[in-house]
Short mmCIF file of C-alpha atoms and ligand atoms in Angstrom, two decimals:
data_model
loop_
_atom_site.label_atom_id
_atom_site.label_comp_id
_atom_site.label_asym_id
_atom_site.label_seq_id
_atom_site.Cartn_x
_atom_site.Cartn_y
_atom_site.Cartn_z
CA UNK A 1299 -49.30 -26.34 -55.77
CA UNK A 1300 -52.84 -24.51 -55.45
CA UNK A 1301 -53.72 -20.85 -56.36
CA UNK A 1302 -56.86 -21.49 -54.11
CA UNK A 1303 -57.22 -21.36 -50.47
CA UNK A 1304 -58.72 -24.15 -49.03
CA UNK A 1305 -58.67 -26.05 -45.61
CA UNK A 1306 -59.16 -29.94 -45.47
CA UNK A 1307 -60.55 -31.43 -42.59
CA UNK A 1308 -58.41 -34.96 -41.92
CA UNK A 1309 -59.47 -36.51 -38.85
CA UNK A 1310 -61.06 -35.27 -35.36
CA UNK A 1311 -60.50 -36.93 -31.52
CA UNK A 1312 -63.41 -35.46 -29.49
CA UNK A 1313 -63.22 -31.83 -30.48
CA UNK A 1314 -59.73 -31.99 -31.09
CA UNK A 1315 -59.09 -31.40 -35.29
CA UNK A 1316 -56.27 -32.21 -37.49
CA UNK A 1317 -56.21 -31.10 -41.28
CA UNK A 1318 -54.21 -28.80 -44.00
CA UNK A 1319 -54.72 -25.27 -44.66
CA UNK A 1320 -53.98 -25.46 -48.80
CA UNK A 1321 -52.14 -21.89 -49.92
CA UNK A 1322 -50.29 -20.68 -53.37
CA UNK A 1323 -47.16 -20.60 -50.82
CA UNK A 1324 -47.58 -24.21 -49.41
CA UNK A 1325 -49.60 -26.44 -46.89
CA UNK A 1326 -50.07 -25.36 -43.55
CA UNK A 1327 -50.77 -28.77 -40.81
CA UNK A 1328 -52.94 -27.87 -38.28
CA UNK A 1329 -52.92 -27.45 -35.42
CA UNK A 1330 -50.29 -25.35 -36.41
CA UNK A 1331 -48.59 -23.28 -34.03
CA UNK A 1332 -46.83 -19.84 -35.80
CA UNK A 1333 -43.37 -18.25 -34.52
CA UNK A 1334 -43.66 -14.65 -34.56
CA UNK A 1335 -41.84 -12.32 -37.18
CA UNK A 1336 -42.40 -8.67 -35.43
CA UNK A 1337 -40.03 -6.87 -37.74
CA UNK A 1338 -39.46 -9.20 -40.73
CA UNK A 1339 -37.71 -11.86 -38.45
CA UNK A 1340 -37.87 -14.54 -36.48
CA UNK A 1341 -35.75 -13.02 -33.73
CA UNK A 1342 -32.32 -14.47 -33.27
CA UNK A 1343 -33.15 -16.74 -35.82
CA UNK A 1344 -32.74 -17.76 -39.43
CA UNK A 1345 -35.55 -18.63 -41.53
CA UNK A 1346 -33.74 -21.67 -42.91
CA UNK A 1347 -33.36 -22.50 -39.19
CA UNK A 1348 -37.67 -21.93 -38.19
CA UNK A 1349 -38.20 -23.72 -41.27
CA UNK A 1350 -35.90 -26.22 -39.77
CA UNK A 1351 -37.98 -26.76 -36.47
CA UNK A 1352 -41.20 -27.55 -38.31
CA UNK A 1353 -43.00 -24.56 -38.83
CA UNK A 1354 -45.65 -24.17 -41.88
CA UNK A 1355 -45.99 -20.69 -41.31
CA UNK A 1356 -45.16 -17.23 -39.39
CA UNK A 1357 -46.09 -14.15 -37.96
CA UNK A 1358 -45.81 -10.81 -39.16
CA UNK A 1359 -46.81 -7.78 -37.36
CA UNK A 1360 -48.84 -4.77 -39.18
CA UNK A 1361 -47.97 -2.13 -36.79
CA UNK A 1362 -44.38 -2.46 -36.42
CA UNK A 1363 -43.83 -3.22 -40.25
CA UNK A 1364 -46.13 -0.07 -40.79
CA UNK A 1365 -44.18 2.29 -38.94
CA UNK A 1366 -40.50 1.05 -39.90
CA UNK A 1367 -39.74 0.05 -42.78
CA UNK A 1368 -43.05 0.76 -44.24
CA UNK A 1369 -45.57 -1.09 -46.09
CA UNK A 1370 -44.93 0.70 -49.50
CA UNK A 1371 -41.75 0.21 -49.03
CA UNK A 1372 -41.69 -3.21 -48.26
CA UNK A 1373 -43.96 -3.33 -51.31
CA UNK A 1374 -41.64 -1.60 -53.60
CA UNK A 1375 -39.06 -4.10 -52.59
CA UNK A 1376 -41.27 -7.14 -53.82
CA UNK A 1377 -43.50 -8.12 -50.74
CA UNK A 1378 -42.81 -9.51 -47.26
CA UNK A 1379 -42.08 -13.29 -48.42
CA UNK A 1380 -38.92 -11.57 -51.04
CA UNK A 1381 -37.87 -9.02 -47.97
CA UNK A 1382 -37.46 -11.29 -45.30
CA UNK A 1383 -36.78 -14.59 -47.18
CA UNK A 1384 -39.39 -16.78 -45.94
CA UNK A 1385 -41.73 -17.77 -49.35
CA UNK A 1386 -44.14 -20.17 -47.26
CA UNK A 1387 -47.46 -18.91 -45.99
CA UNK A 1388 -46.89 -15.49 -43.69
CA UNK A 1389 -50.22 -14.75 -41.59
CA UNK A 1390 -50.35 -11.02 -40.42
CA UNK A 1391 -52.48 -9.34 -37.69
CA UNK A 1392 -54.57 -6.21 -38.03
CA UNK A 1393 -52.57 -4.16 -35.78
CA UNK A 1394 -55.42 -3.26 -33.98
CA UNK A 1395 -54.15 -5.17 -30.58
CA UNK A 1396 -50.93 -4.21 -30.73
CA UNK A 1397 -51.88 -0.56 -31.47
CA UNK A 1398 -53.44 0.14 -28.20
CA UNK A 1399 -50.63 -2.18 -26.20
CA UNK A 1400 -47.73 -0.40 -27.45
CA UNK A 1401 -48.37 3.00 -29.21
CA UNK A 1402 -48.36 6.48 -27.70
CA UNK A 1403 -51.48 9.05 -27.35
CA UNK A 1404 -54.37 7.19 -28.88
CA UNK A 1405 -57.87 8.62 -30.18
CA UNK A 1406 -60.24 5.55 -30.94
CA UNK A 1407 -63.53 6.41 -33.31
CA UNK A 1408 -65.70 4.97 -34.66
CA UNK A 1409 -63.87 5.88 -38.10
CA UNK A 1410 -60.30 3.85 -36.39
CA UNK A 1411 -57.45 4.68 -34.32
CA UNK A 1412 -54.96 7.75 -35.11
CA UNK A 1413 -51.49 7.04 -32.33
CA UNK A 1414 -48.10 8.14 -32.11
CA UNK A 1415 -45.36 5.97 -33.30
CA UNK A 1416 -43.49 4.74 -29.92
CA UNK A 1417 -40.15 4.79 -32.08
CA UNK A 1418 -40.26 8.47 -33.52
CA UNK A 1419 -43.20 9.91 -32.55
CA UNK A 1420 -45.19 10.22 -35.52
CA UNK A 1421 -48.79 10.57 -36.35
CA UNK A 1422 -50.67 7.50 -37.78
CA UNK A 1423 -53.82 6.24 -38.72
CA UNK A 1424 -55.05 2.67 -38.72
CA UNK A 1425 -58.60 2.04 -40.18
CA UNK A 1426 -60.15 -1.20 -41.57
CA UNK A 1427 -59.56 -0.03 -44.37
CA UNK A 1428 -55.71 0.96 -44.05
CA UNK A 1429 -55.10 -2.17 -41.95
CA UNK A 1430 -56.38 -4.16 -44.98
CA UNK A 1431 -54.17 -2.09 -47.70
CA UNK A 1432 -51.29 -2.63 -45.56
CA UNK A 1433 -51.61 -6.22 -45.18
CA UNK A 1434 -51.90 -6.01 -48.94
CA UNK A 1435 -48.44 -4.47 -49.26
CA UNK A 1436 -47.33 -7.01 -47.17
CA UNK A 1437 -48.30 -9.44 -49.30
CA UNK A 1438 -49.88 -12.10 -46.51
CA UNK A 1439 -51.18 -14.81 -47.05
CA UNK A 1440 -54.29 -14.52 -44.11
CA UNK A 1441 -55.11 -11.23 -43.66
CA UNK A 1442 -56.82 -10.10 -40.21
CA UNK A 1443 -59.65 -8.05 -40.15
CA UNK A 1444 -58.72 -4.63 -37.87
CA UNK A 1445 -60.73 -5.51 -34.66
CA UNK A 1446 -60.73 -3.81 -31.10
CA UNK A 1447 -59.25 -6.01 -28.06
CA UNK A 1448 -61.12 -4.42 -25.19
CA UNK A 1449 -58.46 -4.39 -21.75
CA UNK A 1450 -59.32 -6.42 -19.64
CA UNK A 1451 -61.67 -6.81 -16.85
CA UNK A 1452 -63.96 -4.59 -18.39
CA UNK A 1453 -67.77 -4.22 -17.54
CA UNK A 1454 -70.53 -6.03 -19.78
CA UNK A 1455 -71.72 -2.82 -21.85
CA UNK A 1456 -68.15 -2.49 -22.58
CA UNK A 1457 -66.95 -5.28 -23.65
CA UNK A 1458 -70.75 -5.45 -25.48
CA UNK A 1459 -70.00 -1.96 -26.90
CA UNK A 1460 -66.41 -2.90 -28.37
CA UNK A 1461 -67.71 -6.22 -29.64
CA UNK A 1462 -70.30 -4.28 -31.77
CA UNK A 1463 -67.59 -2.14 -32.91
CA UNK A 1464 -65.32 -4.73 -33.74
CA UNK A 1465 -68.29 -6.41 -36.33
CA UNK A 1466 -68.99 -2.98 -38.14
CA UNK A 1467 -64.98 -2.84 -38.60
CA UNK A 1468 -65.14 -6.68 -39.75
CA UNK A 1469 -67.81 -5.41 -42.61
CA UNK A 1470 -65.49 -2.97 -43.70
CA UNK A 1471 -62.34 -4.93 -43.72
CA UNK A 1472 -63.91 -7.29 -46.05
CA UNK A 1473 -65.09 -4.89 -48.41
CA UNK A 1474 -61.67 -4.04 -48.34
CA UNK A 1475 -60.37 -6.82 -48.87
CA UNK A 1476 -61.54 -7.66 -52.04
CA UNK A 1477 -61.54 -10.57 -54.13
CA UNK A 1478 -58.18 -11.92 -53.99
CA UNK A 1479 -57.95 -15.61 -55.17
CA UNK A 1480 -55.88 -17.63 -53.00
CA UNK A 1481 -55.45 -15.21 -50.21
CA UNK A 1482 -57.68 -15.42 -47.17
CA UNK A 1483 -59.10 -13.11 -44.77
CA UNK A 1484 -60.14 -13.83 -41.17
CA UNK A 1485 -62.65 -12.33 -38.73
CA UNK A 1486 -62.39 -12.32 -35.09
CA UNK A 1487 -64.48 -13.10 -32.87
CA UNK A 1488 -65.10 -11.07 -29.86
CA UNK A 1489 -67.13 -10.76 -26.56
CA UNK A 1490 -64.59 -10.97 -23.44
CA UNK A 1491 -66.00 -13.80 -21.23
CA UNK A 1492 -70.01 -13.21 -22.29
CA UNK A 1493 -70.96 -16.28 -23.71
CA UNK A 1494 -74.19 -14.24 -25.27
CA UNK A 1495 -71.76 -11.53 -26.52
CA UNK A 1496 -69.52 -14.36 -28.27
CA UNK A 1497 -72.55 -15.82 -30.10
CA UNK A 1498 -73.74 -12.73 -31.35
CA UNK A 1499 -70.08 -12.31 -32.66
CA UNK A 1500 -69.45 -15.68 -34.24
CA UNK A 1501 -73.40 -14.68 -35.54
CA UNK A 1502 -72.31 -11.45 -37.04
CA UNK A 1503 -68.99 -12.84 -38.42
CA UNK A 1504 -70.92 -16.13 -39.65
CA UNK A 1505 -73.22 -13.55 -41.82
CA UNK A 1506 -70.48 -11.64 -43.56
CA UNK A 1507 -68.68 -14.95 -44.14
CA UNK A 1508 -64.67 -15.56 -43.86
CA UNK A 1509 -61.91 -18.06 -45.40
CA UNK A 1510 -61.14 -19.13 -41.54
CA UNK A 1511 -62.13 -17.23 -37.96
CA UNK A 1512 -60.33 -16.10 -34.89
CA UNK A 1513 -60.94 -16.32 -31.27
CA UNK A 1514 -59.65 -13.03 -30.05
CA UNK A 1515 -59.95 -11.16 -26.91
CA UNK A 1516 -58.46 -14.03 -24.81
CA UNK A 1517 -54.60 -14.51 -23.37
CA UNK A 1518 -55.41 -10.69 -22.03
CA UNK A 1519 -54.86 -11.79 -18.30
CA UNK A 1520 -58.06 -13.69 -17.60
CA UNK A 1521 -55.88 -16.82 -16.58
CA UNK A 1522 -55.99 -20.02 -18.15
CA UNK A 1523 -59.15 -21.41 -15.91
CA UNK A 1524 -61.34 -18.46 -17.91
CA UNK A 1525 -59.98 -18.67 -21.12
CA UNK A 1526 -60.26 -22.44 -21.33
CA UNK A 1527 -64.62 -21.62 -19.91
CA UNK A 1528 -64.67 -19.28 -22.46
CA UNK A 1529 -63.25 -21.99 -24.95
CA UNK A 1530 -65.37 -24.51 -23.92
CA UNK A 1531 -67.98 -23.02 -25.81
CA UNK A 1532 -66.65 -20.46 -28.45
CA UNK A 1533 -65.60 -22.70 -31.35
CA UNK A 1534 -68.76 -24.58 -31.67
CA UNK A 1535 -70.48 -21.42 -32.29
CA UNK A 1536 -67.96 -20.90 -35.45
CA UNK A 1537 -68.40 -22.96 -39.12
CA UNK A 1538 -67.14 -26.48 -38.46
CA UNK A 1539 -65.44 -26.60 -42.32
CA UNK A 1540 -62.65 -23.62 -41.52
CA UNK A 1541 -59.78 -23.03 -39.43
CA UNK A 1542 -60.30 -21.64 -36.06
CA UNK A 1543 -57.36 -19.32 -34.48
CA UNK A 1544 -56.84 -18.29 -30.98
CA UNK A 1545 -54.18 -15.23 -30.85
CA UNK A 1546 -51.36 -15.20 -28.57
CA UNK A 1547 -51.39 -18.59 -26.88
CA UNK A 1548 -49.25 -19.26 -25.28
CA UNK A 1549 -47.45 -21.93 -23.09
CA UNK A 1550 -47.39 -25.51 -23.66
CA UNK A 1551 -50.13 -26.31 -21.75
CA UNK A 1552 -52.92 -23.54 -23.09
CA UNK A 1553 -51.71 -24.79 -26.49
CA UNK A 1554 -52.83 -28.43 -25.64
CA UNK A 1555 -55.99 -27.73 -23.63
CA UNK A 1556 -56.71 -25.04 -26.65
CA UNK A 1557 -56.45 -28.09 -29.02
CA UNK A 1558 -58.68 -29.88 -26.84
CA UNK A 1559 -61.38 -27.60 -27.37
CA UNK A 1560 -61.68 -27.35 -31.60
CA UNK A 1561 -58.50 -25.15 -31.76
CA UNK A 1562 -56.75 -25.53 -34.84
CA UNK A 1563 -53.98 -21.88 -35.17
CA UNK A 1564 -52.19 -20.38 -33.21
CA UNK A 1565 -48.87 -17.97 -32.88
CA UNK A 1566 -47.48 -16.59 -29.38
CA UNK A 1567 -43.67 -15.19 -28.72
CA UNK A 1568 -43.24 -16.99 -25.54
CA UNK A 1569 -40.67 -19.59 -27.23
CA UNK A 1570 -38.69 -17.06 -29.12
CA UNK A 1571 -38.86 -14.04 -26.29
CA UNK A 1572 -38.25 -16.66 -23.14
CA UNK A 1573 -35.20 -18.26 -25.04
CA UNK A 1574 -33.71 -14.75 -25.36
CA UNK A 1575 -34.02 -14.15 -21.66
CA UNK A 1576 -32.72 -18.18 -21.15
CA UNK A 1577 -36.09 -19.67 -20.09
CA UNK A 1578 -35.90 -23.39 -21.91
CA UNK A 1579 -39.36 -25.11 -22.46
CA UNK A 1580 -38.52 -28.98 -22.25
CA UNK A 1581 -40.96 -32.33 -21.89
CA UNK A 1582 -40.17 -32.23 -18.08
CA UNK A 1583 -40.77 -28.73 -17.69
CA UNK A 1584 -39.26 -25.60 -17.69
CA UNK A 1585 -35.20 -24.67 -17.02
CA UNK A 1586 -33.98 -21.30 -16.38
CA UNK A 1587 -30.68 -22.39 -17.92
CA UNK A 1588 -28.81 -18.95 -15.85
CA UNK A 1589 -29.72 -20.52 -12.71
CA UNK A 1590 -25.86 -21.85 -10.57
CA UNK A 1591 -27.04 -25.25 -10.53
CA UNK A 1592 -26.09 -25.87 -14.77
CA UNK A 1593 -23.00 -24.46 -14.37
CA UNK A 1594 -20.89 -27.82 -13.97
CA UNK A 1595 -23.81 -30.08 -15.98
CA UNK A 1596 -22.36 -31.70 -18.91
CA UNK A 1597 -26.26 -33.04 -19.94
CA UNK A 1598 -28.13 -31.41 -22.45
CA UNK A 1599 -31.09 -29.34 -21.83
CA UNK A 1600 -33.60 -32.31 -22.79
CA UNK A 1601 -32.12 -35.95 -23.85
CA UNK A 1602 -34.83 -36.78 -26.10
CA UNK A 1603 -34.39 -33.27 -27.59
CA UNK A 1604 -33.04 -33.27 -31.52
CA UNK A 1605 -32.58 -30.00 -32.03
CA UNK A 1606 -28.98 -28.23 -32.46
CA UNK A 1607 -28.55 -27.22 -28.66
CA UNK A 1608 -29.47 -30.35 -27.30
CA UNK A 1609 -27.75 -32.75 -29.83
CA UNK A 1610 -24.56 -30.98 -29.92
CA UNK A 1611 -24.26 -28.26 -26.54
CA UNK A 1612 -24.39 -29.13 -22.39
CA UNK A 1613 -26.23 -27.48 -19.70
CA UNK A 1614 -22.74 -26.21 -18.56
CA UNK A 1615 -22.40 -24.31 -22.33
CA UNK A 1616 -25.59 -22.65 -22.22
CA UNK A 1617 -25.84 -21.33 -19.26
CA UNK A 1618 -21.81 -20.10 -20.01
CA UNK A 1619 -22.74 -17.95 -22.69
CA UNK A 1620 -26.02 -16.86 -21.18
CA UNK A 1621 -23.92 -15.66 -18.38
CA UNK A 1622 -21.32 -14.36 -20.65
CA UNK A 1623 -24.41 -12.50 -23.18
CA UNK A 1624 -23.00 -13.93 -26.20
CA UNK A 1625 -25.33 -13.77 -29.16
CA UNK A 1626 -25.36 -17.66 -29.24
CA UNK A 1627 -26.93 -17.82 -26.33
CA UNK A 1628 -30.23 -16.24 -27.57
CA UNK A 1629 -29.93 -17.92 -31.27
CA UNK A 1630 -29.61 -21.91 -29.08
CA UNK A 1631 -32.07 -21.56 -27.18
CA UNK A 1632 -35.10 -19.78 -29.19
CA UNK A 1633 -33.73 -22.72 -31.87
CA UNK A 1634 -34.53 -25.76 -28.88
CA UNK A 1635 -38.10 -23.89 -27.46
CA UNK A 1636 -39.52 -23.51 -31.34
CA UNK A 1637 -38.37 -27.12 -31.77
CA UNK A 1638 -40.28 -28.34 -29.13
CA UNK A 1639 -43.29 -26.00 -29.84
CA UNK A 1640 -42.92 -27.93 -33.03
CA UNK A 1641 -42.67 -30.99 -31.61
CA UNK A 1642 -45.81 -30.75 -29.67
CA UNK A 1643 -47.78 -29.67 -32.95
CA UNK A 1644 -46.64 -32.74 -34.75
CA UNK A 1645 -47.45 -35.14 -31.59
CA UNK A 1646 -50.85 -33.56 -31.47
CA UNK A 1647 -51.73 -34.09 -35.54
CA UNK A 1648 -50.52 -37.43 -35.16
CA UNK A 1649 -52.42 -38.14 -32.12
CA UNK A 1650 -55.33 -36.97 -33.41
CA UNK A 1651 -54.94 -38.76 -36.75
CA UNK A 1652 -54.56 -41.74 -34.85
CA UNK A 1653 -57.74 -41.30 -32.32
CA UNK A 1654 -55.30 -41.62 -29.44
CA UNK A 1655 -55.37 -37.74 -28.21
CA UNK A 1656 -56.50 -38.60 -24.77
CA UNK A 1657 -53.42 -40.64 -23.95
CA UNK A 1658 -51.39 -38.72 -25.72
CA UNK A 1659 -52.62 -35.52 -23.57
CA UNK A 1660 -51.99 -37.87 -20.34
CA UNK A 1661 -48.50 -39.14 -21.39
CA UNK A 1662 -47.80 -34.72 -21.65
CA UNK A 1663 -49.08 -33.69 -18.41
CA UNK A 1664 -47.19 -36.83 -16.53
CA UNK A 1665 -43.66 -35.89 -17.80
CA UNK A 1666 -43.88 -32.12 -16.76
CA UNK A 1667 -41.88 -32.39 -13.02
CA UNK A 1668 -43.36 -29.84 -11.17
CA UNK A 1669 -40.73 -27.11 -10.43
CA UNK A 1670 -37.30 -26.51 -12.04
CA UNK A 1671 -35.57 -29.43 -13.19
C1 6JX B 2069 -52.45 -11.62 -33.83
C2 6JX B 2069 -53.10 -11.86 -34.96
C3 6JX B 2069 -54.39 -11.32 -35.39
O1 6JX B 2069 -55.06 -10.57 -34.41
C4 6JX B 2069 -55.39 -9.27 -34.67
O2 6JX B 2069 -55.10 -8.72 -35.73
N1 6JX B 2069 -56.08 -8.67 -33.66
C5 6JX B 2069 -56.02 -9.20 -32.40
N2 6JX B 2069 -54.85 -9.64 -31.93
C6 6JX B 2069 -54.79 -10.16 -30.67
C7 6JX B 2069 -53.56 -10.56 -30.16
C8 6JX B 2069 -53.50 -11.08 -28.87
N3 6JX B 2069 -52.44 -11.51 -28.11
C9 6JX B 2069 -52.98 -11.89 -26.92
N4 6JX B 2069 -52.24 -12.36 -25.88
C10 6JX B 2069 -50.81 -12.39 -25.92
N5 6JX B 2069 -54.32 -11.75 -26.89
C11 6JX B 2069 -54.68 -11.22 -28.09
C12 6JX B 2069 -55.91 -10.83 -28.59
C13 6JX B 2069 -55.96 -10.28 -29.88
C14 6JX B 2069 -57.22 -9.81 -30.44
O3 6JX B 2069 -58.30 -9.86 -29.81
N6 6JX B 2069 -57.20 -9.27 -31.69
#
């Protein structure tokens, strides 16, 4: 086991990458793709059981862990890893995106963001240097620099203006930071859709130097014809030798064509919110398991599917206790969609290790049926 943080390149298939991410906590294969723990959990799910589908690493979420239970408290109790009992690598975000999609009555400065808690109420702050000291508390493994995600569409001096913003905050998140030995900290690139505006990010964030960079301002509605432009370009202006993450992507396709493009993280709650609400991601497509037509099907979701719901539970049994709301139903089906996210991951690395990514990318778009199967 290291106490460094290091990322080995293994093999590449066009601009496609496959390598480790070495941390004190374990190895992280990349592409990786990272469930999302909001509140210290996997929703509906055990860690035991994410561990189970394949996953290297999660999500945690600053602002929601800030505001309930705390970051000093989680602290006090021993760090994230101890709290929620996942000791592999945890990743956490600034908070800075989901402070201005979910909190109340916000005042951005140049200094950070004071907001109202949307549970109680409350005042807060977030600042680069807060966001850092919380993600300290936390105990993460990658720690986010606190950036600004400007809405989108937004006009050029904007997005330009924001950008700018988002660099000075960079500067002071890693003088926040610190030197911490075999934790990491990642800038974020910014820029919207100006491909001048991302250079002069990745430039900026090239010149204060980080253990691995993130795409950000993407997945914010632009649609997956403009984020994959937009990715076309943005990795190559980013250090070949560390891993590149794209935030909040997203279905299986934007994960593949995101790999395509020199993508090598990333973490999104589609799996894990859809198979609450009994969306299924399969090869073939996707099944809205509540839909009449499963209610007499004895098959399982997906035949070539190994997880729990689909080695051991029909079509007929889902969509039963989706119908009926029991708490299996949410737990089955977030279990088969992070399996298959999983399984996508590991058919990518392989592919890639193997130099056969382009067939591998044809054999995935020719299964998916088009419509509900
Ligand atoms: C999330 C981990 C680390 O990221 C941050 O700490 N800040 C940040 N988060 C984002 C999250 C996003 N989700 C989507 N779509 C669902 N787009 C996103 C864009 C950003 C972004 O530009 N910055």
């Amino acid at each position: 086991m290291t106490k460094r943080f290091s990322f080995d390149l293994k093999a590449t298939d066009g601009k496609a990458r496959t390598g480790v991410i070495n941390t004190p906590r374990g190895e992280v294969r990349t592409p990786a793709f990272m469930p999302v723990g909001t509140a210290a959990t996997v929703k509906a799910m055990m860690p035991e059981s994410v561990r189970a589908t394949g996953a290297d690493i999660l999500l945690g979420n600053t602002y929601h862990l800030m505001l309930r239970p705390t970051a000093e408290r989680i602290d006090r109790l021993g760090g994230l890893h101890k709290f929620m009992n996942w000791e592999r690598p945890i990743l956490t975000d600034s908070g800075g995106f989901q402070v201005m999609s979910l909190a109340g009555l916000r005042k951005l400065t140049e200094k950070g963001v004071t907001f109202k808690s949307h549970i109680d109420g409350s005042k807060h702050e977030l600042t680069p240097e807060r966001s850092i000291e919380i993600q300290r508390l936390l105990g993460s493994d990658i720690v986010m620099c606190f950036d600004e995600c400007p809405a989108l569409p937004a006009d050029r001096e904007r997005i330009a203006e924001s950008m700018r913003l988002s660099m000075r905050w960079a500067e002071r998140s890693r003088e926040a930071f610190g030197d911490r030995p075999g934790h990491a900290l990642f800038g974020i690139m910014q820029g919207g859709l100006e491909q001048d505006l991302r250079e002069e990010s990745a430039e900026a964030l090239r010149k204060i130097g980080f253990e691995g960079y993130a795409v950000g301002g993407l997945a914010v509605g632009e649609g997956q014809e403009a984020m994959f432009g937009c990715l076309d370009y943005a990795p190559d202006f980013l250090p070949v030798d560390k891993p590149r993450y794209l935030m909040g992507v997203g279905k299986p396709d934007d994960i593949v064509g995101a790999v395509a493009r020199g993508i090598d993280m990333m973490d999104c709650v589609l799996p894990s919110r859809s198979g609450r609400t009994g969306q299924a991601f399969t090869r073939h497509g996707v099944v809205n398991i509540k839909n009449a037509r499963h209610a007499d099907d004895p098959r399982p979701l997906d035949e070539n599917c190994s997880c729990p719901a689909c080695s051991n539970y029909s079509r007929a049994y889902l969509h039963h206790v989706f119908r009926s709301n029991e708490m299996i139903s949410g737990m089955l089906l977030t279990w088969h969609n992070l399996h298959y996210f999983q399984e996508i991951m590991q058919g990518m690395r392989d592919a890639i290790a193997a130099g056969t990514f382009e067939a591998w990318q044809a054999e995935f778009h020719a299964q998916r049926a088009q419509g509900d199967i």
